[in-house]
mmCIF file of C-alpha atoms in Angstrom:
data_model
loop_
_atom_site.group_PDB
_atom_site.id
_atom_site.type_symbol
_atom_site.label_atom_id
_atom_site.label_comp_id
_atom_site.label_asym_id
_atom_site.label_seq_id
_atom_site.Cartn_x
_atom_site.Cartn_y
_atom_site.Cartn_z
ATOM 1 C CA MET F 190 45.723 -36.234 56.955
ATOM 2 C CA GLU F 191 43.414 -38.503 54.627
ATOM 3 C CA ARG F 192 44.748 -40.678 51.978
ATOM 4 C CA SER F 193 42.888 -42.398 49.179
ATOM 5 C CA PRO F 194 43.247 -45.833 48.174
ATOM 6 C CA ASN F 195 45.575 -45.039 45.099
ATOM 7 C CA ASP F 196 48.413 -43.738 47.782
ATOM 8 C CA PHE F 197 49.528 -47.347 48.258
ATOM 9 C CA ARG F 198 52.866 -47.965 47.305
ATOM 10 C CA PRO F 199 53.197 -51.286 44.824
ATOM 11 C CA VAL F 200 55.724 -53.825 45.035
ATOM 12 C CA ALA F 201 58.772 -53.698 42.665
ATOM 13 C CA PRO F 202 57.309 -54.951 39.000
ATOM 14 C CA GLU F 203 60.285 -57.428 39.162
ATOM 15 C CA TYR F 204 58.405 -59.416 41.764
ATOM 16 C CA PHE F 205 56.003 -60.621 39.049
ATOM 17 C CA THR F 206 59.128 -62.505 37.538
ATOM 18 C CA VAL F 207 60.141 -63.767 40.876
ATOM 19 C CA LYS F 208 56.513 -65.232 41.228
ATOM 20 C CA LEU F 209 56.314 -66.472 37.483
ATOM 21 C CA ILE F 210 59.799 -68.442 38.130
ATOM 22 C CA GLY F 211 58.465 -70.266 41.320
ATOM 23 C CA TRP F 212 55.216 -70.974 39.504
ATOM 24 C CA ALA F 213 56.955 -72.865 36.639
ATOM 25 C CA MET F 214 59.347 -74.451 39.374
ATOM 26 C CA ASN F 215 56.269 -75.890 41.230
ATOM 27 C CA THR F 216 54.220 -76.696 38.121
ATOM 28 C CA ALA F 217 57.156 -78.822 36.760
ATOM 29 C CA LEU F 218 57.721 -80.538 40.207
ATOM 30 C CA TYR F 219 53.917 -81.314 40.522
ATOM 31 C CA LEU F 220 53.815 -82.315 36.890
ATOM 32 C CA LEU F 221 56.807 -84.786 37.162
ATOM 33 C CA ILE F 222 54.981 -86.539 40.146
ATOM 34 C CA ALA F 223 51.739 -86.571 38.262
ATOM 35 C CA LEU F 224 53.497 -88.192 35.053
ATOM 36 C CA VAL F 225 54.848 -91.116 37.372
ATOM 37 C CA PRO F 226 51.664 -93.589 36.323
ATOM 38 C CA LEU F 227 51.880 -92.585 32.669
ATOM 39 C CA ILE F 228 55.931 -93.206 32.676
ATOM 40 C CA LEU F 229 55.099 -96.560 34.596
ATOM 41 C CA ARG F 230 52.592 -97.709 31.923
ATOM 42 C CA LEU F 231 55.188 -96.631 29.452
ATOM 43 C CA PHE F 232 57.560 -99.265 31.010
ATOM 44 C CA GLY F 233 54.699 -101.945 30.889
ATOM 45 C CA VAL F 234 53.452 -101.747 34.429
ATOM 46 C CA GLN F 235 49.553 -102.166 34.081
ATOM 47 C CA THR F 236 47.916 -98.810 35.506
ATOM 48 C CA PRO F 237 44.331 -97.800 34.847
ATOM 49 C CA ASN F 238 43.885 -95.325 32.169
ATOM 50 C CA TRP F 239 42.221 -92.547 34.448
ATOM 51 C CA LEU F 240 45.475 -92.757 36.450
ATOM 52 C CA ALA F 241 47.784 -92.079 33.765
ATOM 53 C CA ILE F 242 45.790 -89.184 32.208
ATOM 54 C CA ALA F 243 43.494 -87.411 35.190
ATOM 55 C CA PRO F 244 46.708 -86.396 37.388
ATOM 56 C CA PRO F 245 48.955 -84.578 34.774
ATOM 57 C CA LEU F 246 45.589 -83.062 33.413
ATOM 58 C CA ALA F 247 44.498 -82.031 36.852
ATOM 59 C CA VAL F 248 47.988 -80.155 37.547
ATOM 60 C CA LEU F 249 47.892 -78.373 33.984
ATOM 61 C CA LEU F 250 44.466 -77.135 34.853
ATOM 62 C CA VAL F 251 45.456 -76.116 38.484
ATOM 63 C CA ALA F 252 48.452 -74.652 37.014
ATOM 64 C CA LEU F 253 46.813 -72.589 34.637
ATOM 65 C CA LEU F 254 44.104 -71.077 36.865
ATOM 66 C CA VAL F 255 46.843 -70.126 39.156
ATOM 67 C CA LEU F 256 48.944 -68.348 36.382
ATOM 68 C CA ARG F 257 45.709 -66.513 35.644
ATOM 69 C CA LEU F 258 45.761 -64.779 39.201
ATOM 70 C CA LEU F 259 49.352 -64.471 39.516
ATOM 71 C CA ARG F 260 49.478 -60.988 38.054
ATOM 72 C CA ARG F 261 46.555 -59.988 39.996
ATOM 73 C CA ARG F 262 48.084 -61.181 43.274
ATOM 74 C CA VAL F 263 51.240 -59.228 42.738
ATOM 75 C CA ARG F 264 49.464 -56.040 41.771
ATOM 76 C CA ALA F 265 47.102 -56.431 44.860
ATOM 77 C CA LEU F 266 50.127 -56.343 47.205
ATOM 78 C CA GLY F 267 51.128 -52.947 48.811
ATOM 79 C CA TYR F 268 51.579 -50.879 51.762
ATOM 80 C CA LEU F 269 50.603 -47.215 52.939
ATOM 81 C CA GLU F 270 52.668 -45.332 55.788
ATOM 82 C CA ARG F 271 50.375 -43.073 57.755
ATOM 83 C CA GLU F 272 51.316 -40.675 60.635
ATOM 84 C CA GLU F 273 50.369 -43.581 63.082
ATOM 85 C CA ASP F 274 50.722 -46.766 61.547
ATOM 86 C CA LEU F 275 51.418 -48.704 58.429
ATOM 87 C CA VAL F 276 48.702 -50.330 56.451
ATOM 88 C CA VAL F 277 49.954 -53.555 54.448
ATOM 89 C CA ARG F 278 47.278 -54.937 51.934
ATOM 90 C CA SER F 279 46.987 -58.283 49.728
ATOM 91 C CA GLY F 280 44.905 -60.734 48.228
ATOM 92 C CA VAL F 281 42.453 -60.887 45.317
ATOM 93 C CA MET F 282 39.633 -63.108 45.995
ATOM 94 C CA TRP F 283 40.420 -62.838 49.835
ATOM 95 C CA ARG F 284 41.444 -59.249 50.756
ATOM 96 C CA LYS F 285 43.405 -58.366 53.360
ATOM 97 C CA GLN F 286 44.323 -55.136 55.121
ATOM 98 C CA LEU F 287 46.486 -55.143 58.026
ATOM 99 C CA VAL F 288 46.848 -52.051 60.345
ATOM 100 C CA ILE F 289 49.898 -51.781 62.505
ATOM 101 C CA PRO F 290 50.534 -49.079 64.866
ATOM 102 C CA TYR F 291 54.214 -48.002 65.045
ATOM 103 C CA GLY F 292 53.802 -48.179 69.018
ATOM 104 C CA ARG F 293 53.295 -51.686 68.765
ATOM 105 C CA MET F 294 56.165 -53.042 66.599
ATOM 106 C CA GLN F 295 58.998 -55.168 68.084
ATOM 107 C CA TYR F 296 61.238 -55.437 65.350
ATOM 108 C CA VAL F 297 61.328 -54.996 61.450
ATOM 109 C CA GLU F 298 63.321 -57.644 59.118
ATOM 110 C CA VAL F 299 64.442 -57.534 55.654
ATOM 111 C CA THR F 300 65.119 -60.779 54.289
ATOM 112 C CA SER F 301 65.715 -61.949 50.456
ATOM 113 C CA GLY F 302 66.261 -65.466 48.950
ATOM 114 C CA PRO F 303 68.796 -66.232 46.094
ATOM 115 C CA LEU F 304 66.070 -65.709 43.558
ATOM 116 C CA GLU F 305 64.926 -62.302 44.984
ATOM 117 C CA ARG F 306 68.584 -60.977 45.354
ATOM 118 C CA LYS F 307 69.075 -61.994 41.498
ATOM 119 C CA TYR F 308 66.250 -59.250 40.600
ATOM 120 C CA GLY F 309 67.143 -56.798 43.437
ATOM 121 C CA LEU F 310 64.278 -57.789 45.670
ATOM 122 C CA CYS F 311 63.775 -58.278 49.259
ATOM 123 C CA LYS F 312 60.960 -58.926 51.756
ATOM 124 C CA LEU F 313 59.879 -56.893 54.845
ATOM 125 C CA THR F 314 58.461 -58.730 57.762
ATOM 126 C CA LEU F 315 57.192 -56.626 60.663
ATOM 127 C CA ASN F 316 56.517 -58.068 63.972
ATOM 128 C CA THR F 317 54.322 -56.713 66.621
ATOM 129 C CA ALA F 318 54.261 -56.936 70.347
ATOM 130 C CA SER F 319 51.073 -59.397 70.447
ATOM 131 C CA GLY F 320 52.757 -61.815 68.222
ATOM 132 C CA SER F 321 49.463 -62.709 66.365
ATOM 133 C CA ALA F 322 49.838 -59.840 63.960
ATOM 134 C CA THR F 323 52.912 -59.844 61.542
ATOM 135 C CA ALA F 324 53.038 -57.762 58.525
ATOM 136 C CA VAL F 325 54.799 -58.984 55.281
ATOM 137 C CA ILE F 326 55.552 -57.015 52.315
ATOM 138 C CA PRO F 327 57.465 -59.158 49.852
ATOM 139 C CA GLY F 328 58.629 -57.694 46.511
ATOM 140 C CA LEU F 329 60.417 -54.341 47.616
ATOM 141 C CA GLY F 330 63.573 -53.346 45.960
ATOM 142 C CA GLN F 331 66.491 -53.688 48.143
ATOM 143 C CA ARG F 332 66.905 -50.034 48.659
ATOM 144 C CA THR F 333 63.280 -49.490 49.295
ATOM 145 C CA GLY F 334 63.211 -52.255 51.753
ATOM 146 C CA GLU F 335 66.281 -51.012 53.792
ATOM 147 C CA ASP F 336 64.823 -47.474 53.763
ATOM 148 C CA LEU F 337 61.569 -48.543 54.839
ATOM 149 C CA ARG F 338 62.986 -50.496 57.617
ATOM 150 C CA GLU F 339 64.871 -47.652 59.099
ATOM 151 C CA ARG F 340 61.753 -45.511 58.820
ATOM 152 C CA LEU F 341 59.545 -47.941 60.667
ATOM 153 C CA SER F 342 62.056 -48.616 63.062
ATOM 154 C CA ALA F 343 62.355 -44.739 63.713
ATOM 155 C CA ALA F 344 58.798 -44.371 63.718
ATOM 156 C CA GLY F 345 58.324 -47.676 66.327
ATOM 157 C CA GLU F 346 61.075 -45.942 68.625
ATOM 158 C CA ALA F 347 59.611 -42.486 68.528
ATOM 159 C CA LYS F 348 55.935 -44.023 69.610
ATOM 160 C CA MET F 349 57.660 -45.921 72.339
ATOM 161 C CA LEU F 350 58.983 -43.020 74.003
#
């Protein structure tokens, strides 16, 4: 059965919020570090003007570029269950599609951190027999992730027999 690229299932919309919170926390941390020369200057330590101004501006510029791509990166995530394999896609600038045959699966793991749990999300990790091919699907709803784990485990066991 042929499927179109539109048959890919997207991740949960709440995953964008989780990524946005992570972006804000990272930006705040990097900005705080970049502001050290400016803070030292305010306390009378002599630092060159460029060292006080350039790092915070660079952090803000990079943060805004990352923010601009964030929604597209989340939208690019998806998976497709086919009869013989699972296809996982990701990436905006560097697109990636990973095809994992059910017969090559070793184990399927569902995990979630504190922020993901707050939004009812989880991450599914699929490890293969080769060890070099690991598929990760972040941003799944908790129930969706658990159901997918069960379906993939059953499909993997059926292909092993």
